[in-house]
XYZ file of C-alpha atoms in Angstrom:
725
model
C 117.902 -25.232 -66.512
C 118.828 -27.973 -68.697
C 121.173 -30.658 -67.463
C 123.065 -33.188 -69.642
C 123.764 -36.610 -68.144
C 126.879 -36.786 -70.088
C 128.368 -33.710 -68.574
C 131.326 -33.979 -66.239
C 130.416 -35.678 -62.909
C 130.161 -33.655 -59.717
C 132.637 -34.959 -57.144
C 131.046 -36.148 -53.858
C 131.672 -33.625 -51.136
C 131.157 -35.825 -48.113
C 134.121 -38.210 -47.517
C 134.083 -41.506 -45.517
C 135.255 -40.089 -42.370
C 132.507 -37.393 -42.394
C 129.900 -39.987 -43.331
C 130.810 -42.127 -40.385
C 130.597 -39.061 -37.913
C 126.990 -38.355 -39.339
C 126.183 -42.070 -38.880
C 127.239 -41.910 -35.162
C 125.229 -38.646 -34.563
C 122.208 -40.213 -36.368
C 122.147 -43.388 -34.269
C 122.581 -41.397 -31.059
C 119.552 -39.230 -31.960
C 117.290 -42.124 -33.080
C 114.328 -42.607 -30.781
C 112.736 -45.914 -30.120
C 109.917 -45.390 -32.459
C 112.056 -44.756 -35.317
C 112.685 -47.930 -37.553
C 116.224 -48.977 -38.227
C 115.622 -48.714 -41.946
C 116.008 -44.886 -41.622
C 119.795 -45.252 -40.872
C 121.464 -43.498 -43.772
C 125.062 -44.455 -42.716
C 125.550 -47.624 -44.819
C 127.231 -47.579 -48.126
C 125.303 -44.998 -50.217
C 126.195 -46.720 -53.493
C 123.635 -49.532 -52.812
C 119.858 -49.213 -52.477
C 118.958 -49.078 -48.768
C 115.278 -48.449 -48.600
C 112.841 -51.217 -47.938
C 110.025 -49.520 -49.803
C 112.115 -48.820 -53.200
C 109.924 -47.623 -56.015
C 110.693 -49.041 -59.513
C 109.002 -47.439 -62.509
C 109.030 -49.555 -65.543
C 108.323 -47.447 -68.781
C 108.203 -48.224 -72.367
C 109.708 -45.255 -74.456
C 106.958 -43.504 -76.271
C 107.613 -40.383 -78.232
C 104.105 -39.019 -78.302
C 102.513 -38.243 -74.962
C 99.464 -36.310 -73.627
C 100.161 -32.461 -73.599
C 100.984 -30.930 -70.219
C 99.007 -27.994 -68.890
C 100.153 -25.074 -71.021
C 99.271 -22.616 -67.991
C 101.790 -24.357 -65.816
C 104.511 -25.587 -68.389
C 106.442 -23.977 -71.018
C 105.307 -25.284 -74.396
C 108.786 -25.840 -75.785
C 110.645 -27.322 -72.826
C 107.954 -28.424 -70.391
C 109.691 -26.373 -67.696
C 107.360 -25.272 -64.874
C 106.408 -21.495 -65.291
C 104.483 -18.791 -63.464
C 101.313 -17.392 -65.058
C 98.638 -14.775 -65.046
C 94.868 -14.830 -65.589
C 93.641 -12.902 -68.593
C 90.007 -12.042 -67.848
C 87.124 -12.628 -65.298
C 86.152 -15.920 -66.834
C 89.650 -17.419 -66.031
C 89.485 -15.965 -62.590
C 86.036 -17.341 -61.674
C 86.822 -20.750 -63.283
C 90.215 -21.042 -61.434
C 90.612 -24.038 -59.217
C 93.893 -25.440 -57.858
C 95.258 -28.586 -59.438
C 98.210 -30.886 -58.685
C 100.201 -28.939 -61.255
C 100.097 -25.766 -59.114
C 102.535 -27.199 -56.501
C 105.356 -25.492 -58.493
C 103.722 -22.014 -58.204
C 103.086 -22.105 -54.252
C 105.538 -20.071 -52.294
C 107.464 -22.165 -49.845
C 108.846 -19.113 -47.989
C 106.536 -17.789 -45.282
C 106.582 -13.988 -44.611
C 109.441 -13.436 -42.134
C 108.835 -11.288 -39.140
C 110.488 -7.956 -39.215
C 110.967 -4.899 -36.990
C 109.294 -2.703 -36.968
C 106.169 -4.426 -38.427
C 104.514 -3.036 -41.550
C 101.680 -1.699 -39.515
C 104.035 0.670 -37.542
C 103.159 4.291 -38.477
C 106.356 5.221 -40.071
C 106.911 6.119 -43.683
C 107.058 3.031 -45.823
C 108.632 2.226 -49.262
C 106.862 0.299 -52.008
C 108.501 -0.802 -55.231
C 106.192 -1.618 -58.219
C 108.106 -3.883 -60.546
C 107.089 -3.202 -64.224
C 109.477 -4.529 -66.906
C 108.668 -5.204 -70.514
C 105.162 -6.670 -69.724
C 106.386 -8.929 -67.071
C 106.882 -12.662 -67.018
C 110.378 -12.642 -68.504
C 113.043 -14.844 -67.225
C 111.372 -14.755 -63.846
C 108.559 -16.848 -65.063
C 110.788 -19.985 -65.118
C 110.297 -21.252 -61.633
C 113.356 -23.433 -61.560
C 115.475 -20.729 -63.130
C 116.764 -20.068 -66.476
C 120.147 -19.659 -68.307
C 119.771 -15.976 -69.095
C 122.881 -13.936 -69.168
C 122.982 -10.745 -67.074
C 119.291 -10.909 -66.002
C 117.539 -8.374 -63.741
C 117.457 -9.104 -59.978
C 116.625 -6.936 -56.910
C 118.445 -7.299 -53.614
C 117.999 -4.025 -51.564
C 115.228 -5.749 -49.416
C 116.002 -4.242 -46.123
C 114.764 -0.749 -47.138
C 111.623 -2.095 -48.801
C 108.146 -2.803 -47.185
C 105.898 -3.785 -50.004
C 106.730 -5.461 -53.504
C 104.057 -5.163 -56.214
C 104.417 -7.168 -59.341
C 102.831 -5.216 -62.148
C 101.789 -6.154 -65.796
C 98.943 -5.229 -67.933
C 97.358 -8.641 -67.685
C 94.063 -8.339 -65.810
C 95.081 -10.488 -62.789
C 98.853 -10.419 -62.375
C 100.061 -13.206 -60.086
C 103.509 -12.648 -58.750
C 105.954 -15.241 -59.888
C 106.697 -17.479 -57.088
C 110.423 -16.778 -57.202
C 109.788 -13.158 -56.389
C 107.610 -13.998 -53.407
C 110.126 -16.448 -52.070
C 112.836 -13.840 -52.305
C 110.770 -10.944 -50.733
C 109.361 -13.203 -47.917
C 112.806 -13.985 -46.728
C 113.258 -10.435 -46.028
C 109.930 -9.745 -44.318
C 108.580 -7.764 -47.486
C 104.935 -8.289 -48.416
C 104.221 -9.289 -52.034
C 101.065 -7.943 -53.979
C 99.654 -8.966 -57.300
C 97.685 -6.547 -59.671
C 94.144 -6.324 -60.628
C 93.964 -3.892 -63.591
C 91.291 -2.977 -66.073
C 91.924 -0.469 -68.956
C 90.342 1.292 -71.800
C 86.954 0.221 -73.229
C 87.328 -3.446 -72.599
C 88.221 -2.757 -69.079
C 85.085 -0.590 -68.694
C 82.859 -3.543 -69.916
C 84.560 -5.774 -67.473
C 83.906 -3.522 -64.548
C 80.293 -3.030 -65.530
C 79.845 -6.903 -65.775
C 80.826 -7.486 -62.190
C 80.243 -4.079 -60.345
C 76.863 -2.958 -61.834
C 75.037 -6.176 -60.978
C 74.177 -8.042 -57.913
C 76.343 -7.836 -54.746
C 77.029 -11.558 -55.161
C 78.884 -10.827 -58.404
C 81.608 -8.589 -57.004
C 81.854 -10.637 -53.964
C 82.538 -13.694 -56.138
C 85.326 -11.815 -57.727
C 86.708 -10.722 -54.436
C 86.520 -14.203 -53.020
C 88.474 -15.658 -55.836
C 91.223 -12.948 -55.618
C 91.490 -13.894 -51.867
C 91.718 -17.514 -52.776
C 94.412 -16.926 -55.091
C 96.578 -14.970 -52.658
C 95.980 -17.554 -49.798
C 96.646 -20.607 -52.032
C 99.745 -19.325 -53.758
C 100.863 -17.464 -50.576
C 101.261 -13.962 -51.694
C 99.993 -11.063 -49.640
C 97.305 -9.254 -51.514
C 96.450 -6.862 -54.304
C 96.897 -3.545 -56.008
C 93.574 -2.563 -57.544
C 94.003 -0.382 -60.649
C 90.877 0.597 -62.504
C 91.859 2.900 -65.339
C 88.677 3.240 -67.337
C 85.395 5.194 -66.984
C 82.727 3.819 -64.674
C 78.927 4.282 -64.730
C 77.404 5.870 -61.540
C 76.156 2.430 -60.324
C 79.585 0.739 -61.005
C 81.511 3.440 -59.192
C 79.097 3.358 -56.295
C 80.003 -0.290 -55.719
C 83.842 0.149 -55.981
C 84.147 0.961 -52.085
C 81.863 -1.845 -51.271
C 83.990 -4.236 -53.386
C 87.299 -2.992 -51.899
C 85.913 -3.209 -48.299
C 84.720 -6.740 -48.819
C 88.064 -7.707 -50.453
C 90.134 -6.111 -47.778
C 87.974 -7.694 -45.035
C 88.106 -11.126 -46.504
C 91.857 -10.901 -47.142
C 92.570 -9.907 -43.589
C 90.632 -12.838 -42.256
C 92.322 -15.381 -44.688
C 95.828 -13.938 -45.145
C 97.114 -12.483 -41.818
C 99.611 -10.154 -43.603
C 97.040 -9.205 -46.261
C 97.067 -5.747 -47.989
C 94.803 -4.069 -50.458
C 95.953 -0.971 -52.207
C 94.036 1.373 -54.552
C 95.746 3.059 -57.425
C 94.743 6.844 -57.903
C 92.752 6.824 -61.154
C 88.936 6.881 -61.080
C 87.237 9.426 -58.960
C 84.028 8.983 -57.078
C 81.857 10.278 -59.917
C 83.338 7.649 -62.178
C 85.538 9.690 -64.266
C 89.070 8.641 -65.099
C 90.899 11.613 -63.589
C 94.143 11.145 -61.797
C 94.330 13.307 -58.652
C 98.202 12.954 -57.862
C 97.147 13.058 -54.140
C 94.626 11.804 -51.625
C 91.524 14.137 -51.567
C 87.682 14.058 -51.402
C 87.495 12.826 -54.802
C 89.091 9.450 -54.183
C 88.920 9.170 -50.477
C 86.012 6.712 -50.558
C 88.373 4.212 -52.086
C 91.142 4.904 -49.697
C 88.756 4.568 -46.630
C 87.748 1.186 -47.892
C 91.170 -0.499 -48.032
C 94.682 -0.470 -46.640
C 96.112 2.498 -48.719
C 96.302 4.450 -51.831
C 99.252 4.573 -54.572
C 99.118 8.056 -56.118
C 99.771 9.135 -59.604
C 103.270 10.541 -60.437
C 102.568 14.059 -61.542
C 102.347 15.724 -58.160
C 103.911 18.933 -56.838
C 104.936 20.029 -53.453
C 101.571 21.624 -52.643
C 99.947 18.172 -53.089
C 102.201 16.780 -50.351
C 101.541 19.773 -48.131
C 97.711 19.080 -48.226
C 98.347 15.604 -47.084
C 100.715 16.172 -44.336
C 98.068 16.357 -41.591
C 96.319 13.031 -42.751
C 95.958 10.732 -39.831
C 96.747 7.803 -42.170
C 99.479 9.591 -44.141
C 101.753 6.704 -43.942
C 99.101 4.678 -45.925
C 99.429 7.189 -48.713
C 102.198 5.965 -51.187
C 103.257 8.737 -53.386
C 104.097 7.590 -56.855
C 107.619 8.160 -58.183
C 108.206 7.087 -61.839
C 111.981 6.170 -62.139
C 111.666 6.704 -65.827
C 110.700 10.466 -65.142
C 108.001 10.395 -67.599
C 105.730 13.538 -67.602
C 105.956 16.546 -65.178
C 107.648 14.846 -62.267
C 109.911 16.112 -59.592
C 112.709 13.733 -60.265
C 113.448 10.438 -62.026
C 116.447 8.270 -63.112
C 119.464 9.050 -60.897
C 117.594 12.373 -59.803
C 114.912 10.218 -58.160
C 116.337 11.275 -54.804
C 114.810 14.641 -55.363
C 111.329 13.144 -55.090
C 112.190 11.288 -52.068
C 113.583 14.271 -50.288
C 110.229 15.870 -50.710
C 108.064 13.051 -49.906
C 109.904 12.342 -46.651
C 109.754 15.911 -45.553
C 105.961 15.535 -45.135
C 106.099 12.084 -43.548
C 104.538 10.267 -46.305
C 105.234 6.730 -47.853
C 106.749 6.403 -51.418
C 105.771 4.091 -54.223
C 108.760 3.656 -56.549
C 107.531 2.597 -59.953
C 109.831 0.643 -62.437
C 113.231 0.797 -60.593
C 114.344 -1.684 -63.280
C 115.166 1.447 -65.263
C 118.791 0.881 -64.291
C 118.604 -2.387 -66.132
C 116.369 -1.551 -69.121
C 117.917 1.768 -70.089
C 121.675 1.469 -69.113
C 124.328 -1.178 -70.138
C 123.496 -4.684 -69.069
C 127.138 -5.313 -68.239
C 127.189 -2.415 -65.751
C 123.867 -3.178 -64.120
C 125.139 -4.269 -60.656
C 127.316 -1.035 -60.424
C 124.266 1.077 -61.609
C 121.936 -0.738 -59.226
C 124.195 0.182 -56.295
C 124.635 3.798 -57.521
C 120.839 4.247 -57.715
C 120.027 2.851 -54.241
C 123.031 4.482 -52.475
C 121.649 7.860 -53.650
C 118.280 7.110 -51.921
C 119.847 5.501 -48.752
C 119.320 8.471 -46.498
C 115.524 8.386 -47.226
C 114.967 4.675 -46.909
C 114.125 3.529 -43.374
C 115.483 -0.075 -42.985
C 113.827 -2.930 -40.965
C 115.543 -5.528 -38.868
C 115.462 -9.284 -39.039
C 113.721 -10.943 -36.123
C 114.559 -14.633 -36.073
C 117.430 -17.215 -36.215
C 119.125 -18.950 -37.739
C 120.653 -16.037 -39.915
C 122.472 -17.777 -42.775
C 123.592 -16.143 -45.986
C 126.029 -16.791 -48.706
C 124.894 -13.243 -49.990
C 123.868 -14.917 -53.374
C 121.502 -12.631 -55.232
C 119.878 -15.306 -57.445
C 122.077 -15.105 -60.402
C 125.656 -15.910 -61.474
C 128.045 -16.696 -64.254
C 128.356 -20.067 -62.759
C 127.240 -21.938 -59.616
C 129.700 -22.340 -56.665
C 129.673 -24.879 -53.910
C 132.114 -24.739 -51.051
C 134.173 -22.309 -53.039
C 134.496 -24.444 -56.151
C 132.619 -24.088 -59.339
C 130.145 -26.929 -59.743
C 127.925 -25.889 -62.618
C 129.341 -23.886 -65.576
C 127.227 -21.153 -67.430
C 124.977 -18.378 -66.444
C 121.985 -18.854 -64.426
C 119.119 -17.013 -62.636
C 116.629 -18.041 -60.035
C 115.274 -15.558 -57.515
C 114.216 -18.418 -55.161
C 117.886 -19.100 -54.618
C 118.479 -15.669 -53.448
C 119.775 -15.539 -49.777
C 119.404 -12.988 -47.099
C 120.886 -9.695 -48.327
C 122.769 -7.301 -46.234
C 122.373 -3.630 -46.047
C 124.653 -2.205 -48.760
C 126.474 0.984 -48.044
C 129.226 3.387 -49.186
C 130.774 5.560 -46.516
C 133.451 8.168 -46.597
C 136.034 7.746 -43.856
C 137.837 11.131 -44.266
C 136.587 14.582 -45.038
C 139.200 14.952 -47.739
C 138.018 11.964 -49.511
C 141.176 10.124 -48.587
C 139.359 7.067 -47.247
C 136.219 5.169 -47.809
C 134.462 1.638 -47.425
C 131.688 0.148 -49.467
C 129.875 -3.021 -49.937
C 129.066 -4.613 -53.354
C 128.157 -7.806 -55.155
C 131.041 -9.728 -56.492
C 130.035 -12.128 -59.218
C 133.572 -13.522 -60.000
C 133.868 -15.647 -56.830
C 131.585 -17.193 -54.242
C 131.465 -19.802 -51.527
C 127.975 -20.927 -52.317
C 125.601 -19.786 -55.157
C 126.465 -17.225 -57.758
C 128.383 -14.413 -55.841
C 130.084 -13.235 -52.730
C 129.943 -9.893 -50.873
C 132.739 -7.607 -51.670
C 133.926 -5.217 -48.906
C 136.729 -2.782 -50.256
C 137.957 0.628 -49.527
C 140.842 2.614 -48.172
C 141.903 3.207 -44.496
C 143.191 6.771 -44.263
C 146.346 7.562 -42.492
C 145.761 7.576 -38.667
C 142.666 5.338 -38.876
C 143.335 1.800 -37.328
C 140.171 0.069 -38.592
C 136.629 0.359 -39.765
C 133.359 -1.418 -38.832
C 130.815 -2.193 -41.456
C 127.204 -3.003 -40.560
C 125.920 -6.133 -42.477
C 122.554 -6.900 -40.752
C 120.292 -5.043 -38.431
C 118.689 -7.498 -35.918
C 115.949 -7.498 -33.375
C 116.279 -10.911 -32.017
C 116.141 -11.971 -28.232
C 119.461 -13.556 -27.594
C 119.361 -17.324 -26.998
C 121.421 -18.789 -24.155
C 124.140 -19.772 -26.533
C 125.036 -18.507 -29.874
C 127.382 -19.969 -32.613
C 128.564 -17.527 -35.282
C 130.664 -18.425 -38.326
C 132.338 -16.504 -41.148
C 133.767 -17.679 -44.470
C 136.016 -14.994 -46.046
C 139.005 -14.093 -48.242
C 141.379 -11.329 -48.045
C 142.896 -10.420 -51.507
C 145.956 -8.300 -51.684
C 145.535 -7.012 -48.096
C 148.539 -8.472 -46.022
C 148.292 -5.867 -43.316
C 144.469 -6.283 -42.678
C 142.665 -8.619 -40.282
C 138.959 -9.410 -40.338
C 136.654 -10.074 -37.274
C 133.085 -10.106 -36.426
C 131.181 -7.671 -34.103
C 127.954 -8.443 -32.423
C 125.950 -5.652 -30.946
C 123.330 -6.014 -28.173
C 120.577 -3.843 -26.779
C 121.957 -1.658 -24.084
C 119.523 -2.714 -21.221
C 120.038 -3.275 -17.520
C 118.981 -6.856 -17.921
C 121.691 -7.647 -20.487
C 124.660 -9.639 -18.991
C 127.412 -11.648 -20.434
C 127.693 -15.071 -18.780
C 130.438 -16.478 -20.771
C 132.346 -15.544 -23.847
C 134.848 -17.780 -25.649
C 137.585 -15.748 -27.403
C 136.046 -12.450 -26.996
C 138.331 -9.543 -26.001
C 135.920 -7.106 -24.367
C 132.729 -7.408 -22.282
C 131.140 -4.299 -23.618
C 127.943 -3.423 -25.792
C 129.774 -4.261 -28.939
C 131.282 -7.567 -28.694
C 134.523 -7.862 -30.676
C 134.668 -11.575 -31.425
C 137.793 -13.692 -31.813
C 137.750 -17.209 -33.446
C 137.767 -20.529 -31.840
C 140.985 -22.378 -32.350
C 138.853 -25.410 -33.624
C 135.671 -25.510 -35.394
C 132.749 -27.225 -33.579
C 132.528 -30.868 -34.365
C 129.146 -30.691 -35.934
C 130.290 -28.053 -38.426
C 133.516 -29.592 -39.173
C 131.977 -31.106 -42.593
C 131.849 -27.674 -44.116
C 135.749 -27.504 -44.110
C 137.030 -28.573 -47.447
C 140.388 -30.006 -46.279
C 142.464 -27.158 -47.506
C 141.244 -27.385 -51.072
C 139.854 -23.858 -51.078
C 141.569 -20.401 -50.502
C 138.595 -19.424 -48.405
C 139.247 -18.919 -44.595
C 136.680 -20.091 -42.074
C 136.174 -18.773 -38.575
C 133.814 -19.922 -35.773
C 132.752 -17.852 -32.598
C 130.825 -18.920 -29.478
C 129.134 -16.544 -26.930
C 126.640 -16.911 -24.197
C 124.400 -14.062 -23.268
C 121.550 -13.515 -20.921
C 118.669 -11.007 -21.146
C 119.898 -9.397 -24.287
C 118.437 -8.490 -27.666
C 120.825 -8.851 -30.598
C 120.730 -5.450 -32.500
C 123.480 -5.649 -35.228
C 125.991 -7.865 -36.854
C 128.936 -6.186 -38.353
C 132.449 -6.846 -39.678
C 135.482 -5.085 -38.596
C 138.542 -4.630 -40.671
C 141.720 -3.435 -38.898
C 145.437 -2.904 -39.538
C 147.755 -5.677 -38.207
C 150.679 -3.214 -37.706
C 150.549 0.635 -37.514
C 151.548 2.490 -40.624
C 151.332 6.163 -41.165
C 149.820 5.910 -44.615
C 146.566 5.227 -46.342
C 146.026 1.465 -46.982
C 143.791 -0.329 -49.448
C 141.752 -3.463 -48.515
C 139.589 -5.938 -50.284
C 137.636 -8.591 -48.399
C 135.237 -11.106 -49.931
C 132.620 -12.588 -47.549
C 131.495 -15.902 -48.655
C 129.056 -16.830 -45.894
C 127.770 -15.547 -42.501
C 125.953 -17.637 -39.854
C 124.322 -16.869 -36.584
C 122.843 -19.993 -34.939
C 121.000 -20.735 -31.820
C 122.846 -23.819 -30.418
C 121.339 -23.763 -26.955
C 120.374 -27.399 -27.900
C 122.346 -29.824 -29.886
C 121.666 -29.429 -33.597
C 119.729 -32.194 -35.362
C 120.657 -33.984 -38.397
C 118.280 -33.018 -41.306
C 115.774 -35.721 -42.044
C 115.766 -37.447 -45.373
C 112.895 -36.842 -47.860
C 110.478 -39.660 -48.252
C 107.800 -40.993 -50.551
C 109.631 -39.936 -53.730
C 107.440 -40.361 -56.862
C 107.842 -39.836 -60.471
C 105.161 -38.617 -63.053
C 104.557 -36.760 -66.364
C 107.235 -38.426 -68.469
C 108.078 -37.125 -71.945
C 110.594 -38.816 -74.245
C 112.558 -37.131 -77.045
C 115.340 -38.372 -79.484
C 117.311 -35.917 -81.318
C 116.936 -36.403 -85.081
C 120.589 -35.450 -85.818
C 122.594 -36.954 -82.984
C 120.188 -39.692 -82.194
C 120.675 -39.089 -78.401
C 117.825 -39.937 -76.118
C 116.380 -37.477 -73.810
C 113.640 -37.660 -70.937
C 111.692 -35.100 -68.978
C 109.856 -36.008 -65.777
C 108.467 -34.582 -62.495
C 109.765 -35.793 -59.069
C 107.809 -35.175 -55.972
C 108.601 -36.117 -52.346
C 107.700 -35.494 -48.711
C 109.645 -33.612 -46.128
C 108.924 -31.525 -43.014
C 107.736 -28.006 -43.807
C 110.305 -25.412 -43.100
C 113.172 -27.673 -42.187
C 115.227 -27.258 -45.438
C 116.394 -24.118 -47.299
C 116.436 -26.033 -50.513
C 117.085 -29.451 -52.118
C 119.824 -30.642 -54.456
C 118.798 -33.126 -57.048
C 121.037 -35.916 -58.300
C 120.770 -38.698 -60.920
C 122.958 -41.595 -61.931
C 122.236 -44.022 -64.774
C 123.552 -47.240 -66.083
C 122.495 -49.177 -69.236
C 122.190 -52.642 -67.727
C 121.548 -54.130 -64.347
C 124.864 -55.840 -64.112
C 127.001 -52.857 -64.835
C 128.526 -50.895 -61.908
C 126.709 -47.896 -60.561
C 127.830 -44.699 -62.362
C 128.774 -41.499 -60.636
C 126.238 -39.141 -59.283
C 125.338 -36.121 -61.536
C 123.968 -32.974 -60.005
C 120.878 -31.916 -61.820
C 119.739 -28.652 -60.118
C 118.159 -27.146 -57.018
C 114.618 -27.401 -55.930
C 112.979 -24.929 -53.410
C 109.873 -26.873 -52.889
C 109.081 -30.683 -52.705
C 108.732 -30.995 -56.445
C 111.232 -30.702 -59.341
C 110.834 -30.977 -63.065
C 113.860 -32.856 -64.740
C 114.070 -31.236 -68.290
C 115.769 -32.854 -71.307
C 117.953 -35.167 -69.384
C 120.339 -37.045 -71.851
C 120.176 -40.755 -71.023
C 121.880 -43.846 -72.411
C 119.918 -46.168 -74.688
C 118.735 -49.454 -73.104
C 120.550 -52.575 -74.231
C 118.138 -55.345 -74.764
C 117.188 -57.511 -73.225
C 118.114 -55.412 -70.138
C 116.240 -52.072 -69.665
C 118.044 -48.732 -69.197
C 118.086 -47.654 -65.516
C 118.134 -44.388 -63.821
C 118.166 -43.714 -60.027
C 117.249 -40.247 -58.469
C 118.187 -38.856 -55.147
C 117.022 -35.799 -53.260
C 119.428 -34.133 -50.650
C 117.986 -31.588 -48.292
C 120.145 -28.618 -47.220
C 119.171 -27.441 -43.768
C 118.416 -23.772 -42.984
C 121.249 -23.501 -40.650
C 123.639 -25.356 -43.040
C 124.370 -28.027 -40.463
C 126.091 -31.047 -42.216
C 123.997 -32.301 -45.266
C 123.897 -36.058 -45.570
C 125.183 -37.606 -48.664
C 122.546 -38.207 -51.449
C 120.186 -41.001 -50.370
C 120.074 -43.538 -53.196
C 117.590 -46.426 -53.594
C 114.228 -44.727 -53.083
C 113.342 -44.346 -56.761
C 114.407 -46.099 -59.950
C 113.294 -45.596 -63.474
C 113.787 -48.526 -65.836
C 112.949 -47.919 -69.503
C 112.938 -50.062 -72.641
C 112.209 -49.428 -76.362
C 108.828 -50.423 -77.658
C 109.078 -53.787 -79.553
C 107.112 -54.852 -82.451
C 106.370 -58.548 -83.313
C 106.281 -59.454 -87.100
C 103.495 -61.550 -88.319
């Protein structure tokens, strides 16, 4: 996304009092081997780093071209990419440009694990050839883009296109991995050209198909996705088809060794004689391929008798029955009738492969996408087993990775539409439940794009309490987490037009003899479902998140000590304050939920180090004469200690001028960021122009971010001068 230096400055969110509090904590935690220069508590308007880097550049409007594979040709923004043929695959080697494309989110643990023998759900994302707005790694300004967020019902995500080697855009991998969902790329060959490709690597020496498999494994390992869907849709010679099981077995074996979560799936297309003949089931004609890998994705034109024949398969949950949401051909159900397919598939204990669920976006009104998305998935809800989160911290502002503007602490900080799936946070289990048989009451959870605490949206919980019902509990997250000795929970919420409704959190634990409650602060009942009451004051180390009454959002904090328990569910409870004998509407916006292990004192997130600058490109607008620069920032930060980074810049024309206010440029989800078309002031000779950059980490538990740390990197620039002879 482009950021203009002349835009309105973003106000600093950490005041002097909060800065001093962080300074005291920082000093208290500093060990003897940490140098004093690491103290960030001094006035942040002055350079503080002894190893300050000053880059001195002469403005040149012609520069060496950047890698077209890794950068958009028009803007130089980093992009995700595919490989078009075997030559590109076999010649691929990682370069320093690839840092943008490496997933920074490891595959989260989930319960049950994917190897559990229960029916699974795969979605295969195929939309208009792929690599649309999602190819822009740092996001785009697309209005009403497609996003997916029903992850708790999904086991495998396949990114599909008709390019030979489809590498999943890193933003999809980041979003899926947060939710414990495996991500596969696609290897596809088609038509006559595909046949020639297959003959070239399958009909020759064993070393040839092994070289192809080795490179496919290296790609998955390097970019940190989880495997491949292999889709050969062309005729094969007898020799070539005889090698396919060997190729699949070797690919699967190597992937399992190098990528612990690795999966290889085969698409139901070619049969063992080499004919292109879709079977719509697992049978003897395609079994050799199934036996050589982790599963099969069947074609879509199956009937119930196909499912009946597979019901007794020992690996039936590794059979993913294809369901085309577009409903093309002779299929059981598609579009909003897709549920008919799932009813039949689950009847026989088989897994499902949902192809092109983006139908709700492609074929229906874009403005109604969120509502249609919820309608589609709510129809399937009863046939989609969910999985549970298995680790803490659990922190979410419910952002789906898009918005009409960007919010921070309940206030808009960046105007205009945006989309970046890497910014998607943990998503709840969306639901819609009737509370009365006559339809007089209901509750549902939805995305609310109009307001947010952080990111682009909040979670809307609305409905009607029927007469005679005092309250309702809505499950947000399923958990399978051993309870730490001490938990801290927090909630940011807003009730709109619901004066007789109160909101509280409920925490459910495993009903086990060893589960005991040692101490609960503000909890009303010592039972399996803990109905939490808020603390009277927020914990000291979280007080920085309060916005001094500027926001209409309410914040609540809860502490609980448990022993020998497993956390199983986090819910929100909405109840009446006073009893009234009539139905009552309610509307609650949830801005953020946190569940933190505070058994030990939280640590202040470290500051990034070794900030560097490279790949500068200058541009002057021919009409306005404004000067723009693009450049790449890199830094070092402990792996896994930050959820993302906020990038700032400030610029002055001359050394003697006072420092300008900080401008928020954007978010980075790895230790690298491309600044694109930043408007900068002209230098005023003899002094150069001067820009300073700062990187602010945001910890995964949202514990007090430090102010931007200035003084690590400075760019000084001047116009090229010409001496007359």
